[in-house]
mmCIF file of C-alpha atoms and ligand atoms in Angstrom:
data_model
loop_
_atom_site.group_PDB
_atom_site.id
_atom_site.type_symbol
_atom_site.label_atom_id
_atom_site.label_comp_id
_atom_site.label_asym_id
_atom_site.label_seq_id
_atom_site.Cartn_x
_atom_site.Cartn_y
_atom_site.Cartn_z
ATOM 1 C CA MET A 1 123.134 109.036 110.331
ATOM 2 C CA LYS A 2 120.023 106.457 109.279
ATOM 3 C CA SER A 3 121.001 104.520 106.182
ATOM 4 C CA ILE A 4 118.418 104.488 103.674
ATOM 5 C CA VAL A 5 117.484 100.806 101.885
ATOM 6 C CA VAL A 6 115.393 101.086 98.403
ATOM 7 C CA ALA A 7 113.271 98.412 98.141
ATOM 8 C CA ASN A 8 113.042 97.883 93.308
ATOM 9 C CA TRP A 9 110.519 95.412 93.691
ATOM 10 C CA LYS A 10 110.817 95.531 89.569
ATOM 11 C CA MET A 11 107.555 93.961 87.851
ATOM 12 C CA ASN A 12 107.280 92.003 91.453
ATOM 13 C CA PRO A 13 104.439 91.040 92.685
ATOM 14 C CA PRO A 14 102.117 89.305 90.831
ATOM 15 C CA THR A 15 98.703 90.849 92.081
ATOM 16 C CA PHE A 16 97.469 93.013 94.975
ATOM 17 C CA ARG A 17 97.116 90.859 97.909
ATOM 18 C CA ALA A 18 100.735 89.179 97.677
ATOM 19 C CA ALA A 19 102.694 92.961 96.990
ATOM 20 C CA LYS A 20 99.907 94.221 101.088
ATOM 21 C CA LYS A 21 101.389 91.484 102.341
ATOM 22 C CA LEU A 22 104.756 91.839 101.338
ATOM 23 C CA LEU A 23 104.490 95.819 101.966
ATOM 24 C CA GLU A 24 103.233 94.415 105.475
ATOM 25 C CA VAL A 25 105.757 92.757 106.577
ATOM 26 C CA THR A 26 108.465 95.484 105.218
ATOM 27 C CA LYS A 27 106.302 98.008 107.047
ATOM 28 C CA LYS A 28 107.251 95.444 110.040
ATOM 29 C CA SER A 29 111.142 94.603 109.433
ATOM 30 C CA ALA A 30 111.432 98.524 108.838
ATOM 31 C CA GLU A 31 110.046 99.720 112.651
ATOM 32 C CA ARG A 32 112.568 97.450 114.107
ATOM 33 C CA SER A 33 115.216 98.321 111.819
ATOM 34 C CA GLY A 34 115.873 101.929 111.902
ATOM 35 C CA ALA A 35 116.872 102.401 108.457
ATOM 36 C CA LEU A 36 114.733 104.483 106.218
ATOM 37 C CA ILE A 37 112.720 102.313 103.096
ATOM 38 C CA VAL A 38 111.896 103.963 100.203
ATOM 39 C CA VAL A 39 109.924 101.276 98.692
ATOM 40 C CA ALA A 40 109.786 101.062 94.980
ATOM 41 C CA PRO A 41 106.209 99.086 93.892
ATOM 42 C CA PRO A 42 105.036 98.764 90.119
ATOM 43 C CA ALA A 43 102.919 102.245 90.215
ATOM 44 C CA ILE A 44 99.877 100.881 89.145
ATOM 45 C CA PHE A 45 99.587 99.141 92.962
ATOM 46 C CA LEU A 46 101.601 102.386 94.501
ATOM 47 C CA ARG A 47 98.727 104.306 96.044
ATOM 48 C CA GLU A 48 96.473 102.071 97.321
ATOM 49 C CA LEU A 49 100.120 101.084 99.375
ATOM 50 C CA ARG A 50 101.189 104.564 100.361
ATOM 51 C CA GLN A 51 97.061 105.084 102.045
ATOM 52 C CA LEU A 52 97.680 101.285 103.791
ATOM 53 C CA TYR A 53 100.887 102.265 104.731
ATOM 54 C CA ARG A 54 102.439 104.990 105.942
ATOM 55 C CA GLY A 55 105.141 105.809 108.403
ATOM 56 C CA LYS A 56 107.947 108.004 109.906
ATOM 57 C CA ARG A 57 110.469 104.974 107.898
ATOM 58 C CA LEU A 58 108.176 104.049 104.849
ATOM 59 C CA ALA A 59 109.084 106.863 101.980
ATOM 60 C CA TYR A 60 107.534 106.193 98.371
ATOM 61 C CA ALA A 61 109.014 105.562 94.989
ATOM 62 C CA VAL A 62 108.580 105.088 91.823
ATOM 63 C CA GLN A 63 110.800 102.493 89.527
ATOM 64 C CA ASN A 64 110.809 105.483 86.579
ATOM 65 C CA ALA A 65 108.889 108.244 85.023
ATOM 66 C CA HIS A 66 108.662 110.555 82.504
ATOM 67 C CA PHE A 67 111.143 113.904 82.727
ATOM 68 C CA GLU A 68 107.915 115.241 80.783
ATOM 69 C CA GLY A 69 104.757 117.049 82.064
ATOM 70 C CA SER A 70 102.139 115.101 79.607
ATOM 71 C CA GLY A 71 100.986 114.650 76.751
ATOM 72 C CA ALA A 72 100.986 111.932 73.943
ATOM 73 C CA TYR A 73 103.780 109.367 75.411
ATOM 74 C CA THR A 74 101.565 106.048 75.583
ATOM 75 C CA GLY A 75 102.508 103.797 78.224
ATOM 76 C CA GLU A 76 103.816 106.118 80.875
ATOM 77 C CA ILE A 77 103.833 108.036 84.065
ATOM 78 C CA SER A 78 105.054 111.943 84.458
ATOM 79 C CA LEU A 79 106.538 112.883 87.985
ATOM 80 C CA GLN A 80 103.199 114.595 88.937
ATOM 81 C CA GLN A 81 100.808 111.710 88.380
ATOM 82 C CA ALA A 82 103.622 109.800 90.602
ATOM 83 C CA HIS A 83 104.198 112.332 92.725
ATOM 84 C CA ASP A 84 100.506 112.499 93.421
ATOM 85 C CA ALA A 85 100.682 108.932 93.817
ATOM 86 C CA GLY A 86 102.205 109.104 97.844
ATOM 87 C CA ALA A 87 106.195 108.678 96.096
ATOM 88 C CA SER A 88 108.696 111.617 96.907
ATOM 89 C CA TYR A 89 112.088 109.183 95.004
ATOM 90 C CA VAL A 90 111.858 107.764 91.753
ATOM 91 C CA VAL A 91 114.128 105.768 90.546
ATOM 92 C CA ILE A 92 115.852 107.257 87.346
ATOM 93 C CA GLY A 93 118.487 105.397 84.514
ATOM 94 C CA HIS A 94 118.234 102.035 86.021
ATOM 95 C CA ALA A 95 120.011 99.107 84.216
ATOM 96 C CA GLU A 96 116.852 97.180 83.355
ATOM 97 C CA ARG A 97 115.400 100.926 82.079
ATOM 98 C CA ARG A 98 118.853 101.193 79.792
ATOM 99 C CA ALA A 99 118.717 98.494 78.153
ATOM 100 C CA MET A 100 115.641 99.010 77.050
ATOM 101 C CA GLY A 101 116.331 102.291 75.125
ATOM 102 C CA GLU A 102 116.462 105.260 78.221
ATOM 103 C CA SER A 103 119.197 107.396 76.921
ATOM 104 C CA GLU A 104 122.268 109.552 78.624
ATOM 105 C CA ASP A 105 120.146 111.982 76.965
ATOM 106 C CA ASP A 106 116.832 110.712 79.468
ATOM 107 C CA THR A 107 118.520 110.298 82.925
ATOM 108 C CA ARG A 108 119.754 114.602 82.404
ATOM 109 C CA LYS A 109 116.456 115.495 81.798
ATOM 110 C CA LYS A 110 114.100 113.243 84.770
ATOM 111 C CA VAL A 111 117.124 113.585 86.850
ATOM 112 C CA ALA A 112 116.906 117.560 86.768
ATOM 113 C CA ALA A 113 112.525 116.806 86.099
ATOM 114 C CA ALA A 114 112.293 114.806 89.288
ATOM 115 C CA LEU A 115 114.233 118.622 91.460
ATOM 116 C CA ALA A 116 111.597 120.821 89.175
ATOM 117 C CA ARG A 117 108.477 119.100 91.332
ATOM 118 C CA SER A 118 110.790 118.542 95.109
ATOM 119 C CA MET A 119 111.199 114.394 93.773
ATOM 120 C CA THR A 120 114.110 112.918 94.902
ATOM 121 C CA PRO A 121 116.217 111.484 91.957
ATOM 122 C CA ILE A 122 117.690 108.203 92.659
ATOM 123 C CA LEU A 123 120.097 108.085 89.083
ATOM 124 C CA CYS A 124 120.975 104.760 88.879
ATOM 125 C CA VAL A 125 124.605 103.647 87.788
ATOM 126 C CA GLY A 126 127.312 100.904 86.260
ATOM 127 C CA GLU A 127 128.978 99.047 84.324
ATOM 128 C CA LYS A 128 128.487 96.498 81.637
ATOM 129 C CA SER A 129 131.294 94.321 83.103
ATOM 130 C CA ARG A 130 135.036 95.185 83.794
ATOM 131 C CA SER A 131 138.317 94.362 83.139
ATOM 132 C CA ALA A 132 141.509 94.772 84.643
ATOM 133 C CA SER A 133 141.875 97.757 82.917
ATOM 134 C CA GLY A 134 139.649 100.010 85.291
ATOM 135 C CA GLU A 135 137.976 101.249 81.736
ATOM 136 C CA TYR A 136 134.435 101.648 83.966
ATOM 137 C CA PHE A 137 135.509 103.903 85.765
ATOM 138 C CA GLY A 138 135.675 105.995 82.670
ATOM 139 C CA VAL A 139 131.720 104.113 81.453
ATOM 140 C CA VAL A 140 130.530 105.730 85.608
ATOM 141 C CA LYS A 141 132.059 108.868 84.713
ATOM 142 C CA GLN A 142 129.991 109.526 81.703
ATOM 143 C CA GLN A 143 126.679 108.104 83.142
ATOM 144 C CA LEU A 144 127.357 110.315 86.194
ATOM 145 C CA ARG A 145 128.300 113.516 83.801
ATOM 146 C CA ALA A 146 125.183 112.947 81.816
ATOM 147 C CA GLY A 147 122.680 112.546 85.275
ATOM 148 C CA PHE A 148 124.088 115.561 86.595
ATOM 149 C CA THR A 149 124.272 118.564 83.734
ATOM 150 C CA ASN A 150 121.509 120.174 84.207
ATOM 151 C CA VAL A 151 121.615 119.346 88.317
ATOM 152 C CA PRO A 152 121.160 123.852 89.910
ATOM 153 C CA ALA A 153 124.211 124.087 92.036
ATOM 154 C CA GLY A 154 122.451 124.395 95.623
ATOM 155 C CA LYS A 155 119.990 121.245 94.455
ATOM 156 C CA VAL A 156 123.381 118.760 93.989
ATOM 157 C CA ALA A 157 123.197 117.366 97.381
ATOM 158 C CA ARG A 158 119.318 116.103 96.818
ATOM 159 C CA VAL A 159 120.479 113.861 93.966
ATOM 160 C CA ILE A 160 121.357 110.373 95.628
ATOM 161 C CA VAL A 161 123.509 108.255 93.671
ATOM 162 C CA ALA A 162 123.250 104.095 93.247
ATOM 163 C CA TYR A 163 125.821 102.233 91.880
ATOM 164 C CA GLU A 164 124.864 99.356 90.661
ATOM 165 C CA PRO A 165 127.346 96.977 88.305
ATOM 166 C CA ILE A 166 125.500 95.344 86.093
ATOM 167 C CA TRP A 167 127.748 91.782 86.369
ATOM 168 C CA ALA A 168 126.459 91.408 90.366
ATOM 169 C CA ILE A 169 122.623 92.526 89.419
ATOM 170 C CA GLY A 170 120.754 89.074 88.790
ATOM 171 C CA ALA A 171 123.672 87.511 90.060
ATOM 172 C CA GLU A 172 125.476 85.015 93.281
ATOM 173 C CA ALA A 173 127.811 87.240 94.971
ATOM 174 C CA ALA A 174 127.485 91.337 94.920
ATOM 175 C CA MET A 175 130.614 93.788 94.526
ATOM 176 C CA SER A 176 133.296 93.371 97.421
ATOM 177 C CA PRO A 177 132.694 96.686 100.760
ATOM 178 C CA ARG A 178 136.520 97.234 99.417
ATOM 179 C CA ASP A 179 135.532 97.976 95.971
ATOM 180 C CA MET A 180 132.902 99.636 96.246
ATOM 181 C CA HIS A 181 134.917 101.860 98.698
ATOM 182 C CA GLU A 182 136.743 102.856 95.896
ATOM 183 C CA MET A 183 133.742 103.550 93.728
ATOM 184 C CA SER A 184 132.905 105.875 96.322
ATOM 185 C CA ILE A 185 135.637 108.500 96.589
ATOM 186 C CA PHE A 186 135.267 107.798 92.974
ATOM 187 C CA ILE A 187 131.334 109.484 92.444
ATOM 188 C CA ARG A 188 132.415 112.139 95.206
ATOM 189 C CA LYS A 189 135.794 113.278 92.982
ATOM 190 C CA THR A 190 133.638 112.913 89.099
ATOM 191 C CA ILE A 191 131.096 114.961 91.108
ATOM 192 C CA VAL A 192 133.255 116.448 92.493
ATOM 193 C CA GLU A 193 134.817 118.216 89.951
ATOM 194 C CA MET A 194 131.590 118.993 88.401
ATOM 195 C CA HIS A 195 129.605 121.039 90.689
ATOM 196 C CA GLY A 196 132.188 122.639 93.533
ATOM 197 C CA GLU A 197 132.620 120.642 96.896
ATOM 198 C CA LEU A 198 129.079 120.220 98.232
ATOM 199 C CA GLY A 199 129.005 117.516 95.728
ATOM 200 C CA HIS A 200 131.145 115.484 98.896
ATOM 201 C CA ARG A 201 127.566 115.195 101.071
ATOM 202 C CA VAL A 202 126.278 113.447 97.925
ATOM 203 C CA VAL A 203 124.560 110.151 99.223
ATOM 204 C CA ILE A 204 125.574 106.967 97.454
ATOM 205 C CA LEU A 205 124.013 104.023 97.955
ATOM 206 C CA TYR A 206 124.827 100.516 96.164
ATOM 207 C CA GLY A 207 122.864 97.991 94.480
ATOM 208 C CA GLY A 208 123.525 93.936 93.322
ATOM 209 C CA SER A 209 122.652 90.979 94.929
ATOM 210 C CA ILE A 210 122.084 92.192 98.077
ATOM 211 C CA ASP A 211 121.042 90.062 100.916
ATOM 212 C CA GLU A 212 121.081 89.507 104.585
ATOM 213 C CA LYS A 213 124.503 88.367 103.984
ATOM 214 C CA ASN A 214 126.382 90.877 102.665
ATOM 215 C CA ALA A 215 124.177 94.306 103.492
ATOM 216 C CA GLY A 216 125.898 95.103 107.629
ATOM 217 C CA GLU A 217 129.323 94.639 105.544
ATOM 218 C CA MET A 218 128.138 96.737 102.246
ATOM 219 C CA LEU A 219 126.785 99.435 104.993
ATOM 220 C CA ARG A 220 129.943 99.684 107.139
ATOM 221 C CA LEU A 221 133.218 98.756 105.492
ATOM 222 C CA GLY A 222 131.618 99.624 101.305
ATOM 223 C CA ASP A 223 131.483 103.603 102.250
ATOM 224 C CA VAL A 224 127.583 104.377 101.198
ATOM 225 C CA ARG A 225 124.307 104.617 103.362
ATOM 226 C CA GLY A 226 122.271 102.822 101.924
ATOM 227 C CA LEU A 227 120.953 100.050 99.366
ATOM 228 C CA LEU A 228 119.045 99.692 96.549
ATOM 229 C CA VAL A 229 117.696 95.417 96.551
ATOM 230 C CA GLY A 230 115.675 93.856 93.969
ATOM 231 C CA ARG A 231 114.862 90.500 95.045
ATOM 232 C CA ALA A 232 115.438 90.022 98.806
ATOM 233 C CA SER A 233 113.437 93.285 98.872
ATOM 234 C CA ALA A 234 110.266 91.500 96.602
ATOM 235 C CA ASP A 235 109.969 88.221 98.857
ATOM 236 C CA PRO A 236 108.503 88.952 102.709
ATOM 237 C CA VAL A 237 110.889 85.898 104.333
ATOM 238 C CA ARG A 238 113.981 86.776 102.573
ATOM 239 C CA VAL A 239 112.994 91.417 103.653
ATOM 240 C CA SER A 240 111.995 90.172 107.429
ATOM 241 C CA ALA A 241 115.465 89.025 107.085
ATOM 242 C CA LEU A 242 117.837 91.498 104.979
ATOM 243 C CA LEU A 243 116.143 94.137 107.219
ATOM 244 C CA ARG A 244 116.340 92.261 110.169
ATOM 245 C CA SER A 245 120.668 92.059 109.121
ATOM 246 C CA LEU A 246 121.282 95.380 109.730
HETATM 247 P P1 13P B 1 119.204 92.525 92.730
HETATM 248 O O1 13P B 1 118.990 92.463 93.871
HETATM 249 O O2 13P B 1 118.330 91.455 92.456
HETATM 250 O O3 13P B 1 120.193 91.622 92.280
HETATM 251 O O4 13P B 1 118.261 93.115 92.248
HETATM 252 C C1 13P B 1 119.677 94.058 92.363
HETATM 253 C C2 13P B 1 118.965 96.227 91.091
HETATM 254 O O5 13P B 1 118.605 96.211 90.303
HETATM 255 C C3 13P B 1 117.812 96.117 92.180
HETATM 256 O O6 13P B 1 117.947 97.826 91.816
#
């Protein structure tokens, strides 16, 4: 099965010119890698990038969108607007958005709204820290339960879950593939408890300090279909090294 790499550029790069260059490199490397690359640029670059660079191995995401269709929500964009600009995926509940106030209620509504618009939600979950007592499983379970509450039975397998432990985001090292393997089993079990056997088909990604040195191993041993990448996706040299390593 084709692996998926989501390139979360966050609030980078600084200009449209630099964004074009980054996407050109990403697209070339994507074609060689055989993976599906989902580029999540700043929304203001999305439409033009997508007009310039299309391809079988390239899809687009927004890093966030509102669950309401329209209205008085200054500074927000709707899922319909994102879709109209070329996004087929939407990142929901990223740790950095949660830190800015995105609630479980928001993630629940956004996942359901994305599915209703035939967009693929990428629901991000992950704990702030870990201790030996394992309470982080409870944190992840609660985030999953919220995100999956309003998912219609037939659409469970359309939700992508991205596990990003906050302590591994922007850090020196990624989590070990062995620990991810354990978490993947837990994530599936939690979704199966809620929605039955279809939960086994949910695609799981890992995110947090992925680069060309650890990406291949995580895909081989972490029990994940793909990766959600921050820093290494927003730099032309690093992204080509990363995609070459797959
Ligand atoms: P880094 O790859 O920079 O650690 O960021 C991970 C992330 O938050 C991707 O969404």
